[in-house]
Coordinates of C-alpha atoms and ligand atoms in Angstrom, one line a residue:
M24 CA 46.8 146.1 120.4
I25 CA 48.9 146.0 123.5
K26 CA 48.0 143.2 125.9
D27 CA 47.4 144.2 129.5
F28 CA 50.4 144.2 131.8
K29 CA 51.3 145.1 135.4
Y30 CA 53.4 148.3 135.6
L31 CA 56.2 148.6 138.1
S32 CA 58.3 151.7 138.6
P33 CA 61.3 151.1 140.9
R34 CA 63.0 154.2 142.4
T35 CA 66.5 152.6 143.0
L36 CA 68.7 150.1 141.2
K37 CA 68.5 147.8 144.2
E38 CA 64.7 147.9 144.1
A39 CA 64.7 147.2 140.3
L40 CA 67.0 144.2 140.7
V41 CA 64.8 142.7 143.4
Q42 CA 61.7 143.1 141.1
L43 CA 63.6 141.5 138.2
D44 CA 64.5 138.6 140.4
K45 CA 60.9 138.2 141.7
H46 CA 59.3 138.2 138.2
Q47 CA 62.1 136.4 136.4
D48 CA 59.9 134.5 134.0
D49 CA 57.7 137.2 132.7
Y50 CA 58.9 140.8 132.6
K51 CA 60.4 143.3 130.3
I52 CA 62.5 146.3 131.3
I53 CA 61.4 149.5 129.6
A54 CA 63.8 152.4 129.1
G55 CA 62.9 154.8 126.2
G56 CA 60.4 152.3 124.8
Q57 CA 61.5 153.1 121.2
S58 CA 62.0 149.4 120.3
L59 CA 60.0 147.6 123.0
L60 CA 56.7 149.4 122.4
I61 CA 56.8 148.5 118.7
L62 CA 57.2 144.9 119.5
M63 CA 54.4 145.0 122.2
R64 CA 52.1 146.8 119.8
Q65 CA 52.7 144.1 117.2
G66 CA 52.0 141.4 119.8
L67 CA 55.5 139.9 119.4
V68 CA 56.2 140.6 123.0
A69 CA 53.6 140.4 125.8
P70 CA 55.2 140.6 129.2
E71 CA 53.1 140.2 132.4
Y72 CA 55.3 142.8 134.2
L73 CA 56.7 146.0 132.6
I74 CA 59.5 147.3 134.8
D75 CA 60.1 151.0 134.0
I76 CA 63.6 152.1 135.0
N77 CA 63.1 155.8 134.1
G78 CA 62.6 156.7 137.8
I79 CA 66.1 155.6 138.8
P80 CA 68.3 158.8 138.5
E81 CA 71.4 156.9 139.6
L82 CA 71.4 155.2 136.1
N83 CA 71.6 158.5 134.2
Y84 CA 75.2 159.7 133.8
I85 CA 78.2 160.1 131.6
K86 CA 81.4 160.4 133.7
S87 CA 85.1 160.3 133.4
D88 CA 86.8 157.5 135.3
G89 CA 90.1 159.5 135.6
K90 CA 92.7 158.0 133.3
K91 CA 90.8 154.8 133.1
G92 CA 88.2 156.0 130.6
L93 CA 84.5 156.9 130.5
K94 CA 81.4 155.4 132.0
I95 CA 77.9 155.7 130.7
G96 CA 74.8 154.9 132.8
A97 CA 72.0 152.7 131.4
L98 CA 69.5 155.6 131.2
T99 CA 71.7 157.9 129.1
T100 CA 69.9 158.7 125.9
H101 CA 71.3 158.9 122.4
R102 CA 70.8 162.6 122.5
D103 CA 72.7 163.0 125.8
I104 CA 75.7 161.4 124.1
E105 CA 75.3 163.4 120.9
K106 CA 75.3 166.6 122.8
S107 CA 78.0 165.7 125.5
A108 CA 81.4 167.4 125.6
F109 CA 82.8 164.4 127.5
F110 CA 83.8 162.6 124.3
K111 CA 87.3 163.6 123.2
G112 CA 89.8 162.2 120.8
A113 CA 88.9 158.8 119.3
F114 CA 85.8 158.7 121.6
Q115 CA 84.2 161.5 119.5
V116 CA 83.2 158.8 117.1
L117 CA 80.3 158.0 119.5
P118 CA 78.5 161.3 119.3
Q119 CA 79.2 161.4 115.6
M120 CA 77.5 158.0 115.2
E121 CA 74.5 159.2 117.4
N122 CA 74.0 162.2 115.2
R123 CA 73.0 159.9 112.3
L124 CA 70.9 157.5 114.5
A125 CA 67.2 157.8 113.9
S126 CA 65.4 161.2 114.3
I127 CA 65.9 163.7 117.1
Q128 CA 62.6 162.5 118.6
T129 CA 63.8 158.9 118.9
R130 CA 67.3 160.0 120.1
N131 CA 65.6 162.1 122.8
R132 CA 63.8 159.0 124.3
G133 CA 65.9 156.0 123.3
T134 CA 68.9 155.0 125.4
L135 CA 72.3 153.6 124.3
A136 CA 71.8 150.7 126.7
G137 CA 68.3 149.9 125.4
N138 CA 69.6 149.9 121.8
I139 CA 72.4 147.4 122.7
C140 CA 69.9 145.2 124.7
H141 CA 67.5 145.2 121.8
A142 CA 70.4 143.6 119.8
D143 CA 69.3 144.5 116.3
P144 CA 72.3 143.4 114.2
A145 CA 71.8 146.6 112.1
G146 CA 71.9 148.9 115.1
D147 CA 74.5 151.7 115.0
P148 CA 76.0 151.7 118.5
A149 CA 77.2 148.1 118.8
P150 CA 79.9 148.2 116.0
V151 CA 81.2 151.5 117.3
L152 CA 81.4 150.2 120.9
M153 CA 83.1 147.0 119.7
A154 CA 85.7 149.0 117.8
L155 CA 86.3 151.1 121.0
G156 CA 86.7 148.0 123.1
A157 CA 83.7 148.7 125.3
R158 CA 82.8 146.6 128.3
L159 CA 79.3 146.2 129.8
K160 CA 78.4 145.9 133.5
L161 CA 75.5 143.5 134.0
A162 CA 73.9 143.1 137.4
N163 CA 71.3 141.0 139.1
S164 CA 70.1 141.1 142.7
K165 CA 73.1 139.0 143.8
R166 CA 76.1 140.0 141.7
E167 CA 77.7 142.1 139.0
R168 CA 79.7 140.9 136.0
I169 CA 81.6 142.6 133.2
V170 CA 81.4 141.3 129.6
S171 CA 82.8 142.7 126.5
M172 CA 80.5 144.4 123.9
E173 CA 82.0 141.9 121.4
D174 CA 80.6 138.9 123.3
F175 CA 77.3 140.5 124.4
S176 CA 75.2 140.1 121.2
V177 CA 74.9 136.4 120.4
D178 CA 72.3 136.2 117.6
Y179 CA 69.4 138.2 116.1
F180 CA 67.9 140.2 118.9
E181 CA 69.6 137.9 121.5
T182 CA 72.2 138.8 124.1
L183 CA 74.1 137.3 127.0
L184 CA 71.6 138.8 129.5
E185 CA 70.1 136.1 131.8
P186 CA 66.7 136.3 133.4
G187 CA 66.8 138.7 136.3
E188 CA 69.8 140.6 134.9
M189 CA 70.1 144.1 133.5
L190 CA 72.7 146.2 131.8
T191 CA 73.7 149.0 134.2
E192 CA 76.7 150.6 132.7
I193 CA 78.7 150.9 129.5
Q194 CA 82.5 151.3 130.1
L195 CA 84.9 152.8 127.6
P196 CA 88.5 152.0 128.6
A197 CA 91.0 154.8 128.0
L198 CA 92.7 154.6 124.6
P199 CA 96.5 155.1 124.0
Q200 CA 97.8 158.2 122.2
N201 CA 97.8 158.2 118.4
T202 CA 94.5 156.4 118.3
G203 CA 91.7 157.3 115.8
A204 CA 88.3 156.0 115.2
S205 CA 85.7 156.3 112.5
Y206 CA 82.2 155.0 111.7
Y207 CA 80.1 154.9 108.5
K208 CA 76.6 153.7 108.0
F209 CA 75.4 153.1 104.5
N210 CA 71.6 153.5 104.3
I211 CA 69.2 154.5 101.6
I212 CA 66.8 156.6 103.7
E213 CA 68.6 159.2 106.0
S214 CA 68.2 158.3 109.7
D215 CA 67.1 154.8 108.9
M216 CA 68.8 151.6 110.1
A217 CA 72.1 150.5 108.4
T218 CA 72.1 148.5 105.2
I219 CA 75.7 147.9 106.2
S220 CA 78.0 149.7 108.7
V221 CA 81.7 149.7 109.5
A222 CA 83.5 151.0 112.6
A223 CA 87.2 151.1 113.0
C224 CA 89.6 152.1 115.8
I225 CA 93.3 152.1 115.0
N226 CA 96.4 152.8 117.1
L227 CA 99.6 153.9 115.3
D228 CA 103.1 153.6 116.7
D229 CA 105.8 156.4 116.5
S230 CA 106.7 155.4 112.9
G231 CA 103.1 155.6 111.8
S232 CA 102.6 151.8 111.5
C233 CA 99.5 150.1 112.7
K234 CA 100.2 148.9 116.2
D235 CA 96.6 147.6 116.9
I236 CA 93.3 147.8 115.1
R237 CA 89.7 146.8 115.7
I238 CA 87.2 146.7 112.8
A239 CA 83.5 145.9 113.5
L240 CA 80.7 145.4 111.1
G241 CA 77.0 146.0 111.5
A242 CA 74.2 144.4 109.4
A243 CA 76.8 142.0 108.1
A244 CA 75.8 138.9 110.1
A245 CA 73.2 137.8 112.7
R246 CA 75.0 139.9 115.2
P247 CA 77.6 142.7 115.0
I248 CA 81.0 141.1 114.3
R249 CA 84.7 141.9 114.4
A250 CA 86.4 141.6 111.0
K251 CA 89.4 139.8 112.4
K252 CA 90.9 138.7 109.1
A253 CA 90.8 142.3 107.8
E254 CA 92.5 143.4 111.0
A255 CA 95.2 140.8 110.5
V256 CA 96.0 142.3 107.1
L257 CA 96.8 145.6 108.7
R258 CA 98.1 144.9 112.2
G259 CA 101.9 145.5 112.6
K260 CA 102.2 147.0 109.1
K261 CA 102.9 150.3 107.6
V262 CA 99.5 150.6 105.9
T263 CA 99.3 151.3 102.2
E264 CA 96.3 151.8 99.8
A265 CA 96.9 148.3 98.5
M266 CA 96.7 146.9 102.1
L267 CA 93.4 148.8 102.8
K268 CA 91.9 147.3 99.6
K269 CA 93.1 143.8 100.7
A270 CA 91.5 144.4 104.2
G271 CA 88.2 145.4 102.5
T272 CA 88.2 142.1 100.5
A273 CA 89.0 140.1 103.6
A274 CA 86.1 141.8 105.5
S275 CA 83.8 141.1 102.6
E276 CA 84.7 137.4 102.6
E277 CA 84.5 136.9 106.4
A278 CA 81.2 138.7 106.8
E279 CA 78.0 136.6 106.7
P280 CA 75.4 139.0 105.3
V281 CA 71.9 138.0 104.2
T282 CA 69.6 139.1 101.5
D283 CA 66.6 141.0 102.8
I284 CA 64.3 143.9 101.9
N285 CA 67.1 146.4 102.0
A286 CA 69.9 144.7 100.0
S287 CA 71.2 141.5 98.6
E288 CA 74.0 139.5 100.2
E289 CA 76.2 140.3 97.2
Y290 CA 75.5 144.0 97.4
R291 CA 76.4 144.1 101.1
R292 CA 79.7 142.3 100.4
E293 CA 80.5 144.8 97.6
L294 CA 79.8 147.6 100.1
L295 CA 82.2 146.2 102.6
K296 CA 85.0 146.1 99.9
V297 CA 84.5 149.9 99.5
L298 CA 83.7 151.0 103.0
V299 CA 86.3 149.1 105.1
P300 CA 89.2 150.9 103.3
R301 CA 87.4 154.2 103.5
V302 CA 86.6 154.0 107.3
V303 CA 90.0 152.6 108.3
G304 CA 91.7 155.3 106.2
E305 CA 89.7 158.0 108.0
A306 CA 90.5 156.4 111.4
M307 CA 94.2 156.5 110.4
S308 CA 94.1 160.1 109.5
R309 CA 92.5 160.9 112.8
A310 CA 95.2 158.9 114.7
Q311 CA 98.0 161.0 113.2
V312 CA 98.9 163.8 115.5
Ligands
FAD5 C1 61.7 155.5 114.0 C2 62.9 154.8 114.6 C3 64.1 154.8 113.9 C4 65.2 154.2 114.4 N1 66.4 154.3 113.8 C5 67.5 153.7 114.3 C6 68.8 153.8 113.7 O1 69.0 154.5 112.6 N2 69.8 153.2 114.2 C7 69.7 152.4 115.4 O2 70.7 151.9 115.8 N3 68.5 152.3 116.0 C8 67.4 152.9 115.5 N4 66.2 152.8 116.1 C9 66.2 152.0 117.3 C10 66.4 152.9 118.6 O3 67.7 153.4 118.6 C11 66.2 152.0 119.8 O4 64.9 151.7 119.7 C12 66.5 152.6 121.1 O5 67.8 153.1 121.2 C13 66.3 151.6 122.1 O6 66.4 152.2 123.4 P1 65.2 152.4 124.4 O7 65.7 153.1 125.6 O8 64.1 153.0 123.7 O9 64.9 150.8 124.7 P2 63.5 150.1 125.0 O10 62.7 150.1 123.7 O11 62.9 150.6 126.2 O12 64.1 148.6 125.2 C14 64.6 147.9 124.2 C15 65.0 146.5 124.7 O13 66.1 146.6 125.6 C16 65.7 146.1 126.9 N5 66.3 147.0 127.8 C17 66.3 148.4 127.9 N6 67.1 148.8 128.8 C18 67.7 147.8 129.4 C19 68.7 147.6 130.4 N7 69.3 148.6 131.0 N8 69.1 146.3 130.7 C20 68.5 145.3 130.1 N9 67.6 145.3 129.1 C21 67.2 146.6 128.8 C22 64.2 146.2 126.9 O14 63.6 145.2 127.8 C23 63.9 145.8 125.4 O15 63.9 144.4 125.2 C24 65.1 153.4 115.6 C25 63.9 153.4 116.3 C26 62.8 154.0 115.8 C27 61.5 154.0 116.6

Protein backbone atom coordinates (compact mmCIF):
# COMPACT_ATOMS: atom_id res chain seq x y z
CA MET A 1 0.00 0.00 0.00
CA ILE A 2 1.18 3.52 -0.75
CA LYS A 3 1.92 5.60 2.34
CA ASP A 4 0.12 8.97 2.56
CA PHE A 5 1.90 11.92 0.99
CA LYS A 6 1.28 15.60 0.34
CA TYR A 7 0.75 16.32 -3.34
CA LEU A 8 2.15 19.46 -4.94
CA SER A 9 1.51 20.49 -8.53
CA PRO A 10 3.66 23.45 -9.61
CA ARG A 11 2.70 25.29 -12.80
CA THR A 12 6.12 26.71 -13.71
CA LEU A 13 9.70 25.46 -13.51
CA LYS A 14 10.55 28.31 -11.16
CA GLU A 15 7.73 27.31 -8.81
CA ALA A 16 8.83 23.66 -8.93
CA LEU A 17 12.43 24.55 -8.04
CA VAL A 18 11.27 26.63 -5.08
CA GLN A 19 9.21 23.68 -3.83
CA LEU A 20 12.16 21.28 -4.27
CA ASP A 21 14.31 23.69 -2.28
CA LYS A 22 11.72 24.01 0.49
CA HIS A 23 11.20 20.24 0.90
CA GLN A 24 14.79 19.19 0.23
CA ASP A 25 14.83 16.33 2.70
CA ASP A 26 11.67 14.49 1.82
CA TYR A 27 10.26 14.78 -1.66
CA LYS A 28 10.08 12.87 -4.89
CA ILE A 29 9.46 14.35 -8.31
CA ILE A 30 6.86 12.45 -10.31
CA ALA A 31 6.80 12.61 -14.12
CA GLY A 32 5.19 9.58 -15.84
CA GLY A 33 5.20 7.58 -12.59
CA GLN A 34 6.16 4.38 -14.47
CA SER A 35 9.05 3.60 -12.14
CA LEU A 36 8.29 5.71 -9.09
CA LEU A 37 4.81 4.35 -8.42
CA ILE A 38 6.09 0.77 -8.44
CA LEU A 39 8.66 1.67 -5.78
CA MET A 40 6.06 3.55 -3.73
CA ARG A 41 3.60 0.66 -3.94
CA GLN A 42 6.31 -1.73 -2.76
CA GLY A 43 7.04 0.61 0.16
CA LEU A 44 10.64 1.07 -0.99
CA VAL A 45 10.13 4.81 -1.36
CA ALA A 46 7.81 6.83 0.87
CA PRO A 47 8.24 10.57 0.28
CA GLU A 48 6.37 13.10 2.39
CA TYR A 49 5.91 15.37 -0.65
CA LEU A 50 5.18 14.25 -4.19
CA ILE A 51 6.01 17.05 -6.62
CA ASP A 52 4.16 16.47 -9.90
CA ILE A 53 5.86 18.25 -12.80
CA ASN A 54 3.21 17.31 -15.39
CA GLY A 55 1.57 20.75 -15.14
CA ILE A 56 4.68 22.54 -16.44
CA PRO A 57 4.26 22.84 -20.24
CA GLU A 58 7.60 24.65 -20.62
CA LEU A 59 9.33 21.30 -19.93
CA ASN A 60 7.64 19.50 -22.83
CA TYR A 61 9.55 20.00 -26.08
CA ILE A 62 11.92 18.61 -28.68
CA LYS A 63 13.68 21.40 -30.51
CA SER A 64 16.53 21.97 -32.85
CA ASP A 65 19.23 24.29 -31.57
CA GLY A 66 20.32 25.38 -35.06
CA LYS A 67 23.64 23.80 -35.99
CA LYS A 68 24.37 23.06 -32.34
CA GLY A 69 22.12 19.98 -32.07
CA LEU A 70 18.87 18.98 -30.38
CA LYS A 71 17.28 19.74 -27.03
CA ILE A 72 14.72 17.55 -25.30
CA GLY A 73 12.67 18.88 -22.37
CA ALA A 74 12.23 16.85 -19.19
CA LEU A 75 8.56 16.06 -19.83
CA THR A 76 9.10 14.56 -23.28
CA THR A 77 7.76 11.01 -23.29
CA HIS A 78 9.34 7.95 -24.90
CA ARG A 79 6.45 7.90 -27.35
CA ASP A 80 6.99 11.59 -28.32
CA ILE A 81 10.57 10.69 -29.27
CA GLU A 82 9.61 7.49 -31.05
CA LYS A 83 7.14 9.41 -33.22
CA SER A 84 9.17 12.60 -33.75
CA ALA A 85 10.55 13.56 -37.17
CA PHE A 86 13.24 15.71 -35.53
CA PHE A 87 15.76 12.90 -35.26
CA LYS A 88 17.78 12.69 -38.46
CA GLY A 89 21.05 10.96 -39.39
CA ALA A 90 22.80 9.29 -36.48
CA PHE A 91 20.21 10.71 -34.06
CA GLN A 92 17.64 8.29 -35.52
CA VAL A 93 19.07 5.69 -33.17
CA LEU A 94 17.08 7.38 -30.36
CA PRO A 95 13.55 6.76 -31.80
CA GLN A 96 14.75 3.31 -32.91
CA MET A 97 15.72 2.53 -29.31
CA GLU A 98 12.40 3.91 -27.99
CA ASN A 99 10.47 1.63 -30.32
CA ARG A 100 11.71 -1.40 -28.35
CA LEU A 101 11.37 0.14 -24.87
CA ALA A 102 8.54 -1.34 -22.83
CA SER A 103 4.97 -1.31 -24.16
CA ILE A 104 3.17 1.55 -25.91
CA GLN A 105 1.24 2.20 -22.67
CA THR A 106 4.48 2.71 -20.71
CA ARG A 107 6.03 4.73 -23.53
CA ASN A 108 2.97 7.00 -23.58
CA ARG A 109 3.40 7.94 -19.91
CA GLY A 110 7.11 7.46 -19.17
CA THR A 111 9.57 10.25 -19.90
CA LEU A 112 13.13 10.04 -21.17
CA ALA A 113 14.26 12.21 -18.25
CA GLY A 114 12.44 10.04 -15.69
CA ASN A 115 14.09 6.95 -17.13
CA ILE A 116 17.58 8.43 -16.80
CA CYS A 117 16.89 9.75 -13.27
CA HIS A 118 15.60 6.34 -12.18
CA ALA A 119 19.10 5.14 -13.17
CA ASP A 120 18.40 1.45 -13.69
CA PRO A 121 21.68 0.13 -15.17
CA ALA A 122 19.61 -1.98 -17.58
CA GLY A 123 17.63 1.01 -18.90
CA ASP A 124 17.71 1.50 -22.68
CA PRO A 125 18.18 5.26 -23.09
CA ALA A 126 21.39 5.84 -21.09
CA PRO A 127 23.81 3.84 -23.29
CA VAL A 128 22.36 5.44 -26.43
CA LEU A 129 22.66 8.94 -24.96
CA MET A 130 26.22 8.18 -23.82
CA ALA A 131 27.17 7.01 -27.31
CA LEU A 132 25.69 10.20 -28.76
CA GLY A 133 27.67 12.34 -26.30
CA ALA A 134 24.56 13.75 -24.59
CA ARG A 135 24.69 16.41 -21.91
CA LEU A 136 22.15 17.03 -19.19
CA LYS A 137 21.00 20.34 -17.75
CA LEU A 138 20.39 20.15 -14.00
CA ALA A 139 18.77 23.04 -12.15
CA ASN A 140 18.02 24.06 -8.59
CA SER A 141 16.45 27.28 -7.34
CA LYS A 142 19.81 29.09 -7.47
CA ARG A 143 21.75 27.80 -10.48
CA GLU A 144 22.00 25.52 -13.49
CA ARG A 145 24.81 23.14 -14.36
CA ILE A 146 25.59 20.90 -17.31
CA VAL A 147 26.91 17.37 -16.79
CA SER A 148 27.64 14.63 -19.28
CA MET A 149 25.34 11.61 -19.51
CA GLU A 150 28.47 9.57 -18.97
CA ASP A 151 29.03 11.04 -15.49
CA PHE A 152 25.38 11.25 -14.47
CA SER A 153 24.75 7.66 -13.34
CA VAL A 154 27.03 6.82 -10.45
CA ASP A 155 25.75 3.48 -9.11
CA TYR A 156 22.67 1.25 -9.06
CA PHE A 157 19.71 3.67 -9.11
CA GLU A 158 21.97 6.58 -8.09
CA THR A 159 22.78 9.74 -9.96
CA LEU A 160 24.66 13.00 -9.53
CA LEU A 161 21.38 14.80 -8.68
CA GLU A 162 21.63 16.70 -5.40
CA PRO A 163 18.72 17.42 -3.05
CA GLY A 164 16.68 20.29 -4.51
CA GLU A 165 17.91 19.62 -8.04
CA MET A 166 16.08 18.37 -11.11
CA LEU A 167 16.94 17.38 -14.66
CA THR A 168 15.37 19.95 -16.95
CA GLU A 169 16.84 19.23 -20.39
CA ILE A 170 18.72 16.60 -22.39
CA GLN A 171 21.06 18.08 -24.99
CA LEU A 172 22.39 16.26 -28.06
CA PRO A 173 25.35 18.14 -29.54
CA ALA A 174 25.46 18.15 -33.36
CA LEU A 175 27.47 15.27 -34.83
CA PRO A 176 30.01 15.59 -37.66
CA GLN A 177 29.27 14.28 -41.17
CA ASN A 178 29.91 10.58 -41.78
CA THR A 179 28.69 9.63 -38.33
CA GLY A 180 26.53 6.57 -37.74
CA ALA A 181 24.98 5.12 -34.60
CA SER A 182 23.35 1.87 -33.64
CA TYR A 183 21.84 0.20 -30.56
CA TYR A 184 20.90 -3.35 -29.74
CA LYS A 185 19.26 -4.71 -26.64
CA PHE A 186 19.36 -8.40 -25.95
CA ASN A 187 16.38 -9.54 -23.92
CA ILE A 188 14.40 -12.74 -23.62
CA ILE A 189 10.91 -11.24 -23.38
CA GLU A 190 10.12 -8.64 -26.02
CA SER A 191 9.75 -5.11 -24.57
CA ASP A 192 11.40 -6.18 -21.31
CA MET A 193 14.53 -4.62 -19.80
CA ALA A 194 17.90 -5.49 -21.34
CA THR A 195 19.88 -8.58 -20.34
CA ILE A 196 22.74 -6.72 -21.98
CA SER A 197 22.75 -3.79 -24.37
CA VAL A 198 25.29 -2.09 -26.63
CA ALA A 199 25.22 1.36 -28.25
CA ALA A 200 27.85 2.70 -30.61
CA CYS A 201 28.42 5.97 -32.44
CA ILE A 202 31.27 6.15 -34.94
CA ASN A 203 32.68 8.95 -37.07
CA LEU A 204 34.64 8.01 -40.20
CA ASP A 205 37.19 10.18 -41.99
CA ASP A 206 37.32 10.63 -45.77
CA SER A 207 39.32 7.43 -46.20
CA GLY A 208 36.74 5.43 -44.21
CA SER A 209 38.97 5.04 -41.13
CA CYS A 210 37.53 5.40 -37.65
CA LYS A 211 38.18 8.99 -36.59
CA ASP A 212 36.29 8.73 -33.33
CA ILE A 213 34.01 6.24 -31.60
CA ARG A 214 31.96 5.91 -28.45
CA ILE A 215 30.72 2.52 -27.32
CA ALA A 216 28.39 2.29 -24.30
CA LEU A 217 27.11 -0.79 -22.50
CA GLY A 218 23.91 -1.33 -20.50
CA ALA A 219 23.30 -4.01 -17.84
CA ALA A 220 27.05 -4.63 -17.93
CA ALA A 221 27.96 -2.97 -14.61
CA ALA A 222 26.34 -1.10 -11.70
CA ARG A 223 25.78 1.80 -14.08
CA PRO A 224 25.87 2.27 -17.85
CA ILE A 225 29.53 2.42 -18.88
CA ARG A 226 31.76 3.37 -21.80
CA ALA A 227 33.78 0.49 -23.24
CA LYS A 228 36.94 2.59 -23.57
CA LYS A 229 39.35 -0.28 -24.19
CA ALA A 230 37.16 -1.51 -27.03
CA GLU A 231 37.04 2.01 -28.46
CA ALA A 232 40.84 2.23 -28.33
CA VAL A 233 41.12 -0.92 -30.45
CA LEU A 234 39.24 0.86 -33.27
CA ARG A 235 40.03 4.58 -32.96
CA GLY A 236 42.32 5.86 -35.72
CA LYS A 237 42.23 2.56 -37.64
CA LYS A 238 40.80 1.25 -40.85
CA VAL A 239 38.41 -1.16 -39.14
CA THR A 240 38.50 -4.82 -40.16
CA GLU A 241 36.43 -7.83 -39.07
CA ALA A 242 39.37 -8.99 -36.94
CA MET A 243 39.50 -5.62 -35.16
CA LEU A 244 35.76 -5.71 -34.48
CA LYS A 245 36.21 -9.13 -32.91
CA LYS A 246 39.10 -7.82 -30.80
CA ALA A 247 36.94 -4.86 -29.70
CA GLY A 248 34.21 -7.30 -28.63
CA THR A 249 36.70 -9.23 -26.51
CA ALA A 250 38.02 -6.00 -24.98
CA ALA A 251 34.48 -4.86 -24.08
CA SER A 252 33.70 -8.26 -22.59
CA GLU A 253 36.80 -8.03 -20.38
CA GLU A 254 36.35 -4.44 -19.22
CA ALA A 255 32.64 -4.87 -18.37
CA GLU A 256 31.68 -5.74 -14.79
CA PRO A 257 28.44 -7.69 -15.21
CA VAL A 258 26.77 -9.60 -12.39
CA THR A 259 24.86 -12.85 -12.24
CA ASP A 260 21.15 -12.26 -11.62
CA ILE A 261 17.75 -13.72 -12.42
CA ASN A 262 18.13 -12.86 -16.13
CA ALA A 263 21.61 -14.21 -16.92
CA SER A 264 24.95 -15.25 -15.50
CA GLU A 265 28.01 -13.02 -15.53
CA GLU A 266 29.68 -15.39 -18.04
CA TYR A 267 26.70 -15.33 -20.39
CA ARG A 268 26.65 -11.53 -20.38
CA ARG A 269 30.37 -11.45 -21.22
CA GLU A 270 29.80 -13.86 -24.11
CA LEU A 271 26.95 -11.67 -25.38
CA LEU A 272 29.25 -8.64 -25.43
CA LYS A 273 31.79 -10.53 -27.56
CA VAL A 274 29.07 -11.07 -30.16
CA LEU A 275 27.08 -7.85 -29.91
CA VAL A 276 29.85 -5.24 -29.81
CA PRO A 277 31.19 -6.22 -33.28
CA ARG A 278 27.64 -6.41 -34.64
CA VAL A 279 26.52 -3.02 -33.30
CA VAL A 280 29.74 -1.21 -34.25
CA GLY A 281 29.58 -2.82 -37.71
CA GLU A 282 26.05 -1.52 -38.18
CA ALA A 283 27.01 1.98 -36.97
CA MET A 284 29.89 1.94 -39.50
CA SER A 285 27.64 1.02 -42.38
CA ARG A 286 25.28 3.85 -41.39
CA ALA A 287 28.21 6.30 -41.28
CA GLN A 288 29.21 5.54 -44.86
CA VAL A 289 27.58 8.05 -47.18
C1 LIG B 1 6.01 -2.53 -17.57
C2 LIG B 1 7.26 -1.70 -17.69
C3 LIG B 1 8.22 -2.05 -18.63
C4 LIG B 1 9.38 -1.28 -18.76
N1 LIG B 1 10.31 -1.64 -19.69
C5 LIG B 1 11.41 -0.87 -19.87
C6 LIG B 1 12.36 -1.16 -20.87
O1 LIG B 1 12.25 -2.10 -21.65
N2 LIG B 1 13.46 -0.36 -20.96
C7 LIG B 1 13.66 0.72 -20.14
O2 LIG B 1 14.65 1.42 -20.28
N3 LIG B 1 12.75 1.03 -19.20
C8 LIG B 1 11.64 0.28 -19.05
N4 LIG B 1 10.72 0.60 -18.09
C9 LIG B 1 10.98 1.76 -17.25
C10 LIG B 1 10.34 3.00 -17.85
O3 LIG B 1 10.92 3.31 -19.07
C11 LIG B 1 10.60 4.12 -16.90
O4 LIG B 1 9.85 3.75 -15.81
C12 LIG B 1 10.13 5.45 -17.32
O5 LIG B 1 10.80 5.91 -18.44
C13 LIG B 1 10.44 6.44 -16.20
O6 LIG B 1 9.93 7.68 -16.59
P1 LIG B 1 8.75 8.34 -15.77
O7 LIG B 1 8.49 9.63 -16.43
O8 LIG B 1 7.61 7.39 -15.64
O9 LIG B 1 9.49 8.54 -14.38
P2 LIG B 1 8.88 8.49 -12.90
O10 LIG B 1 8.48 7.09 -12.57
O11 LIG B 1 7.87 9.54 -12.71
O12 LIG B 1 10.21 8.87 -12.09
C14 LIG B 1 11.30 7.99 -12.05
C15 LIG B 1 12.39 8.56 -11.14
O13 LIG B 1 12.97 9.72 -11.71
C16 LIG B 1 12.73 10.88 -10.90
N5 LIG B 1 12.47 11.96 -11.84
C17 LIG B 1 11.53 11.97 -12.84
N6 LIG B 1 11.69 13.07 -13.59
C18 LIG B 1 12.71 13.78 -13.05
C19 LIG B 1 13.36 15.01 -13.39
N7 LIG B 1 12.99 15.74 -14.45
N8 LIG B 1 14.41 15.44 -12.63
C20 LIG B 1 14.80 14.70 -11.55
N9 LIG B 1 14.23 13.53 -11.18
C21 LIG B 1 13.21 13.07 -11.93
C22 LIG B 1 11.59 10.50 -9.98
O14 LIG B 1 11.64 11.23 -8.77
C23 LIG B 1 11.85 9.03 -9.78
O15 LIG B 1 12.86 8.85 -8.82
C24 LIG B 1 9.56 -0.15 -17.93
C25 LIG B 1 8.59 0.22 -16.99
C26 LIG B 1 7.44 -0.54 -16.88
C27 LIG B 1 6.40 -0.11 -15.88
